[in-house]
CSV table of C-alpha atoms and ligand atoms in Angstrom, one decimal:
chain,number,residue,atom,x,y,z
A,32,MET,CA,-23.7,18.5,-15.3
A,33,GLU,CA,-20.9,19.5,-17.6
A,34,SER,CA,-17.9,20.6,-15.7
A,35,LEU,CA,-15.7,23.4,-17.0
A,36,ILE,CA,-12.9,22.6,-14.6
A,37,GLN,CA,-9.9,21.0,-16.4
A,38,ASP,CA,-9.7,17.3,-16.0
A,39,THR,CA,-6.0,16.5,-16.1
A,40,ILE,CA,-3.7,14.2,-14.1
A,41,GLU,CA,-2.4,17.4,-12.5
A,42,SER,CA,-5.8,18.6,-11.4
A,43,ARG,CA,-6.8,15.1,-10.2
A,44,VAL,CA,-3.6,14.8,-8.1
A,45,GLN,CA,-4.3,18.1,-6.5
A,46,SER,CA,-7.9,17.2,-5.8
A,47,VAL,CA,-6.9,13.9,-4.2
A,48,LEU,CA,-4.3,15.6,-2.1
A,49,ALA,CA,-6.9,18.2,-1.0
A,50,LYS,CA,-9.4,15.5,-0.1
A,51,ILE,CA,-6.7,13.6,1.9
A,52,ARG,CA,-6.0,16.8,3.9
A,53,SER,CA,-9.6,17.5,4.7
A,54,ALA,CA,-10.3,13.8,5.7
A,55,ALA,CA,-7.3,14.0,8.0
A,56,GLU,CA,-8.5,17.3,9.4
A,57,ARG,CA,-12.0,15.8,10.0
A,58,ALA,CA,-10.5,13.0,11.9
A,59,GLY,CA,-8.4,15.4,14.0
A,60,ARG,CA,-5.2,14.0,12.6
A,61,PRO,CA,-2.2,16.2,11.8
A,62,THR,CA,-1.6,16.7,8.0
A,63,GLY,CA,1.4,14.7,7.0
A,64,THR,CA,0.3,11.6,8.8
A,65,VAL,CA,-1.4,10.3,5.7
A,66,ARG,CA,0.7,9.7,2.5
A,67,LEU,CA,-0.6,9.1,-1.0
A,68,VAL,CA,0.6,6.0,-2.9
A,69,ALA,CA,-0.3,6.4,-6.5
A,70,ALA,CA,-1.2,3.0,-7.9
A,71,THR,CA,0.5,3.0,-11.3
A,72,LYS,CA,-0.2,-0.5,-12.8
A,73,THR,CA,-0.8,-0.3,-16.6
A,74,VAL,CA,-0.1,3.5,-16.5
A,75,GLY,CA,2.5,4.7,-19.0
A,76,ILE,CA,5.7,6.6,-18.2
A,77,GLU,CA,4.5,9.9,-19.6
A,78,GLN,CA,1.4,9.9,-17.4
A,79,ILE,CA,3.4,8.9,-14.3
A,80,ALA,CA,5.8,11.7,-15.0
A,81,GLU,CA,2.9,14.1,-15.2
A,82,GLY,CA,1.7,12.9,-11.9
A,83,VAL,CA,5.2,13.3,-10.3
A,84,ARG,CA,5.4,16.9,-11.6
A,85,ALA,CA,2.0,17.5,-10.0
A,86,GLY,CA,3.3,16.3,-6.6
A,87,LEU,CA,3.1,12.5,-6.4
A,88,SER,CA,6.0,11.2,-4.4
A,89,ILE,CA,5.2,7.5,-3.8
A,90,LEU,CA,4.5,5.2,-6.7
A,91,GLY,CA,3.0,1.7,-6.1
A,92,GLU,CA,3.4,-1.1,-8.6
A,93,ASN,CA,1.7,-4.5,-8.7
A,94,ARG,CA,3.8,-6.5,-11.2
A,95,VAL,CA,7.5,-7.1,-10.8
A,96,GLN,CA,8.3,-7.0,-14.6
A,97,GLU,CA,6.4,-3.8,-15.1
A,98,ALA,CA,7.9,-2.2,-12.1
A,99,LEU,CA,11.5,-3.1,-13.0
A,100,THR,CA,11.1,-1.4,-16.4
A,101,LYS,CA,9.6,1.8,-14.9
A,102,ILE,CA,11.9,2.3,-11.8
A,103,PRO,CA,15.1,3.1,-13.8
A,104,VAL,CA,13.3,5.8,-15.8
A,105,PHE,CA,12.8,7.9,-12.7
A,106,ASN,CA,15.6,8.7,-10.3
A,107,ARG,CA,15.0,7.0,-7.1
A,108,GLY,CA,15.7,10.3,-5.3
A,109,PRO,CA,12.5,12.3,-5.8
A,110,VAL,CA,10.1,9.3,-5.6
A,111,GLN,CA,9.7,6.2,-3.6
A,112,TRP,CA,8.5,3.0,-5.1
A,113,HIS,CA,6.3,0.6,-3.2
A,114,PHE,CA,5.2,-2.9,-4.2
A,115,ILE,CA,1.5,-3.4,-3.6
A,116,GLY,CA,0.6,-6.5,-5.7
A,117,GLN,CA,0.8,-10.2,-5.0
A,118,LEU,CA,4.4,-11.3,-4.8
A,119,GLN,CA,5.6,-14.7,-5.9
A,120,ARG,CA,8.4,-16.2,-3.9
A,121,ARG,CA,10.5,-16.8,-7.0
A,122,LYS,CA,10.5,-13.1,-7.8
A,123,VAL,CA,11.7,-12.0,-4.4
A,124,ARG,CA,15.3,-11.9,-5.4
A,125,SER,CA,14.7,-9.3,-8.1
A,126,VAL,CA,12.6,-7.0,-5.9
A,127,VAL,CA,14.6,-6.9,-2.6
A,128,GLY,CA,16.2,-3.5,-2.4
A,129,MET,CA,14.2,-2.1,-5.3
A,130,PHE,CA,11.2,-1.0,-3.2
A,131,ASP,CA,11.1,1.2,-0.1
A,132,LEU,CA,8.1,-0.8,1.2
A,133,ILE,CA,6.5,-4.1,0.2
A,134,HIS,CA,2.8,-3.8,1.3
A,135,SER,CA,1.7,-7.3,0.4
A,136,VAL,CA,3.4,-10.0,2.5
A,137,ASP,CA,0.8,-12.7,2.6
A,138,SER,CA,2.5,-15.8,3.9
A,139,PRO,CA,5.2,-16.7,6.4
A,140,GLU,CA,7.1,-18.4,3.6
A,141,LEU,CA,7.2,-15.1,1.6
A,142,ALA,CA,8.4,-13.2,4.7
A,143,GLN,CA,11.1,-15.8,5.2
A,144,GLU,CA,12.2,-15.6,1.6
A,145,ILE,CA,12.3,-11.8,1.7
A,146,ASP,CA,14.4,-12.0,4.9
A,147,ARG,CA,16.8,-14.5,3.3
A,148,ARG,CA,17.3,-12.5,0.1
A,149,ALA,CA,17.6,-9.2,2.0
A,150,GLY,CA,20.2,-10.8,4.2
A,151,ASP,CA,22.1,-12.0,1.1
A,152,ALA,CA,22.1,-8.5,-0.2
A,153,GLY,CA,23.2,-7.0,3.2
A,154,GLN,CA,19.9,-5.1,3.4
A,155,GLN,CA,16.8,-4.6,5.5
A,156,GLN,CA,13.5,-4.7,3.8
A,157,ASP,CA,10.5,-2.8,5.2
A,158,VAL,CA,7.3,-4.7,4.8
A,159,LEU,CA,3.6,-4.7,5.7
A,160,LEU,CA,1.5,-7.8,6.3
A,161,GLU,CA,-1.5,-8.1,4.1
A,162,VAL,CA,-4.6,-9.1,6.1
A,163,ASN,CA,-7.7,-10.7,4.5
A,164,ILE,CA,-9.8,-8.4,6.6
A,165,GLY,CA,-13.2,-9.7,5.3
A,166,ASN,CA,-12.2,-13.4,5.7
A,167,GLU,CA,-12.9,-13.8,1.9
A,168,PRO,CA,-12.1,-17.4,0.7
A,169,THR,CA,-10.6,-16.2,-2.6
A,170,LYS,CA,-8.5,-13.3,-1.3
A,171,ALA,CA,-4.8,-13.3,-0.4
A,172,GLY,CA,-3.6,-12.3,3.1
A,173,PHE,CA,-3.5,-13.6,6.6
A,174,LEU,CA,-6.8,-14.2,8.4
A,175,PRO,CA,-7.3,-11.5,11.1
A,176,ASP,CA,-7.4,-14.0,13.9
A,177,ASP,CA,-4.0,-15.4,12.9
A,178,VAL,CA,-2.1,-12.2,12.6
A,179,PRO,CA,-1.0,-11.6,16.2
A,180,GLN,CA,0.6,-15.0,16.4
A,181,ILE,CA,2.1,-14.7,12.8
A,182,VAL,CA,3.7,-11.4,13.8
A,183,SER,CA,5.3,-12.8,16.9
A,184,GLY,CA,6.6,-15.7,14.8
A,185,LEU,CA,8.2,-13.3,12.2
A,186,ALA,CA,9.5,-10.8,14.7
A,187,SER,CA,12.8,-12.6,15.0
A,188,LEU,CA,13.6,-12.3,11.2
A,189,SER,CA,16.4,-9.7,11.3
A,190,HIS,CA,16.4,-8.6,7.6
A,191,ILE,CA,12.8,-7.6,7.4
A,192,CYS,CA,11.2,-4.8,9.4
A,193,ILE,CA,7.4,-5.2,9.9
A,194,LYS,CA,6.0,-1.7,9.7
A,195,GLY,CA,2.3,-2.3,9.8
A,196,LEU,CA,-0.7,-3.9,8.1
A,197,MET,CA,-2.4,-3.6,4.7
A,198,ALA,CA,-5.9,-4.7,3.6
A,199,ILE,CA,-8.3,-4.6,0.7
A,200,PRO,CA,-11.8,-4.9,2.1
A,201,PRO,CA,-14.6,-6.7,0.2
A,202,PRO,CA,-15.7,-4.6,-2.7
A,203,THR,CA,-18.8,-2.4,-2.1
A,204,ALA,CA,-20.4,0.4,-4.0
A,205,ASP,CA,-20.9,2.5,-0.9
A,206,PRO,CA,-17.6,3.6,0.7
A,207,ASP,CA,-19.1,3.7,4.1
A,208,SER,CA,-19.7,0.0,4.0
A,209,ALA,CA,-15.9,-0.5,4.1
A,210,ARG,CA,-15.6,1.5,7.4
A,211,PRO,CA,-16.0,-1.5,9.7
A,212,TYR,CA,-13.2,-3.3,7.9
A,213,PHE,CA,-10.9,-0.3,8.1
A,214,ARG,CA,-11.7,0.0,11.8
A,215,LYS,CA,-11.0,-3.7,12.4
A,216,LEU,CA,-7.6,-3.4,10.7
A,217,SER,CA,-6.8,-0.5,12.9
A,218,GLU,CA,-7.8,-2.4,16.0
A,219,LEU,CA,-5.8,-5.3,15.0
A,220,ALA,CA,-2.7,-3.1,14.7
A,221,LYS,CA,-3.3,-1.7,18.2
A,222,MET,CA,-3.6,-5.3,19.5
A,223,ILE,CA,-0.3,-6.2,17.9
A,224,ASP,CA,1.4,-3.1,19.3
A,225,ALA,CA,0.2,-4.1,22.8
A,226,GLN,CA,2.2,-7.3,22.4
A,227,HIS,CA,5.3,-5.2,22.7
A,228,LEU,CA,7.4,-7.4,20.4
A,229,PRO,CA,10.9,-6.2,20.0
A,230,SER,CA,11.4,-4.7,16.5
A,231,VAL,CA,7.6,-4.6,15.7
A,232,LYS,CA,5.9,-1.3,15.6
A,233,MET,CA,2.6,-0.8,13.8
A,234,GLU,CA,3.4,2.6,12.2
A,235,GLU,CA,1.6,2.1,9.0
A,236,LEU,CA,-1.9,1.2,8.0
A,237,SER,CA,-2.2,0.8,4.2
A,238,MET,CA,-5.9,0.9,3.4
A,239,GLY,CA,-8.3,2.8,1.2
A,240,MET,CA,-8.4,3.1,-2.6
A,241,SER,CA,-10.1,5.5,-5.1
A,242,ASN,CA,-13.6,5.1,-3.9
A,243,ASP,CA,-13.1,4.8,-0.2
A,244,TYR,CA,-9.8,6.5,0.8
A,245,GLU,CA,-11.5,9.3,2.7
A,246,VAL,CA,-13.3,6.8,5.0
A,247,ALA,CA,-10.0,4.9,5.4
A,248,ILE,CA,-8.3,8.0,6.6
A,249,GLU,CA,-11.1,8.7,9.1
A,250,GLU,CA,-10.4,5.2,10.4
A,251,GLY,CA,-6.6,5.7,10.7
A,252,ALA,CA,-5.0,5.0,7.3
A,253,THR,CA,-1.4,6.3,7.0
A,254,LEU,CA,-1.0,5.1,3.4
A,255,VAL,CA,-3.8,5.3,0.8
A,256,ARG,CA,-3.4,3.5,-2.5
A,257,VAL,CA,-5.1,5.5,-5.3
A,258,GLY,CA,-5.1,4.7,-9.0
A,259,THR,CA,-8.3,5.4,-10.9
A,260,ALA,CA,-9.0,8.7,-9.2
A,261,ILE,CA,-5.7,10.0,-10.5
A,262,PHE,CA,-5.1,8.2,-13.8
A,263,GLY,CA,-8.6,7.4,-14.9
A,264,ALA,CA,-10.1,3.9,-15.6
A,265,ARG,CA,-7.7,1.2,-16.6
A,266,HIS,CA,-8.4,-0.4,-19.9
A,267,VAL,CA,-6.3,-3.6,-19.5
B,313,PLP,C1,-5.0,-1.1,-8.3
B,313,PLP,C2,-4.8,-1.1,-6.9
B,313,PLP,C3,-5.2,0.0,-6.1
B,313,PLP,C4,-5.8,1.2,-6.7
B,313,PLP,O1,-7.1,1.0,-7.0
B,313,PLP,P1,-8.1,2.1,-7.6
B,313,PLP,O2,-9.4,1.6,-7.3
B,313,PLP,O3,-7.8,2.3,-9.0
B,313,PLP,O4,-7.7,3.4,-6.8
B,313,PLP,C5,-4.9,-0.1,-4.7
B,313,PLP,N1,-4.3,-1.2,-4.2
B,313,PLP,C6,-4.0,-2.2,-4.9
B,313,PLP,C7,-3.4,-3.4,-4.2
B,313,PLP,C8,-4.2,-2.2,-6.3
B,313,PLP,O5,-3.9,-3.3,-7.0
């Protein structure tokens, strides 16, 4: 069916924000408990700017080099930048302090390096731990069973603040098939909170992308990372 509704970045941002609000409502969660992170990898400055004018306030980048060329174009004030991609240890020095939140801490060594570099810079870096929630052999992230112990091992690092968990479930065509994985991540966060570690509070669950963010919200997501539904299909 041909749609007469304008298909622009602005209209897509508004539509995603509206769907976020209704999913939160369905789940009986107050609006404002779910934040949209626009995944901007490969997206140009002009399109990002259009998205920001339409109401995006958190931008998520995957690649350090790309992020470092984009961040200075926007004033940090109106937007937050999050790092959502795989982070190599040797790049940590250039990202500490540039991002309000790093979603993708996937090894104890990476956490330690962030802690060390943040300490050198006299800063505290907020991070999430990435969990390989489907136990997929090729995917980055901590195995679910290991996370409670990993968190207690990292809790003593004084220059990182562990704010929660992030996951990318195994890809499926049907968004509802991701639900058990989202639920599992949410339960894992509750288990960790029950450990009552000093300085660890599971405030954030980063889960849900373009085709399943509404399901993720129903299962407790506080941060959804959406690219394609806002900027269209990526060509690179
Ligand atoms: C690209 C990306 C997203 C967004 O994916 P879409 O399917 O385009 O919404 C979310 N999270 C991460 C880590 C990504 O790399």
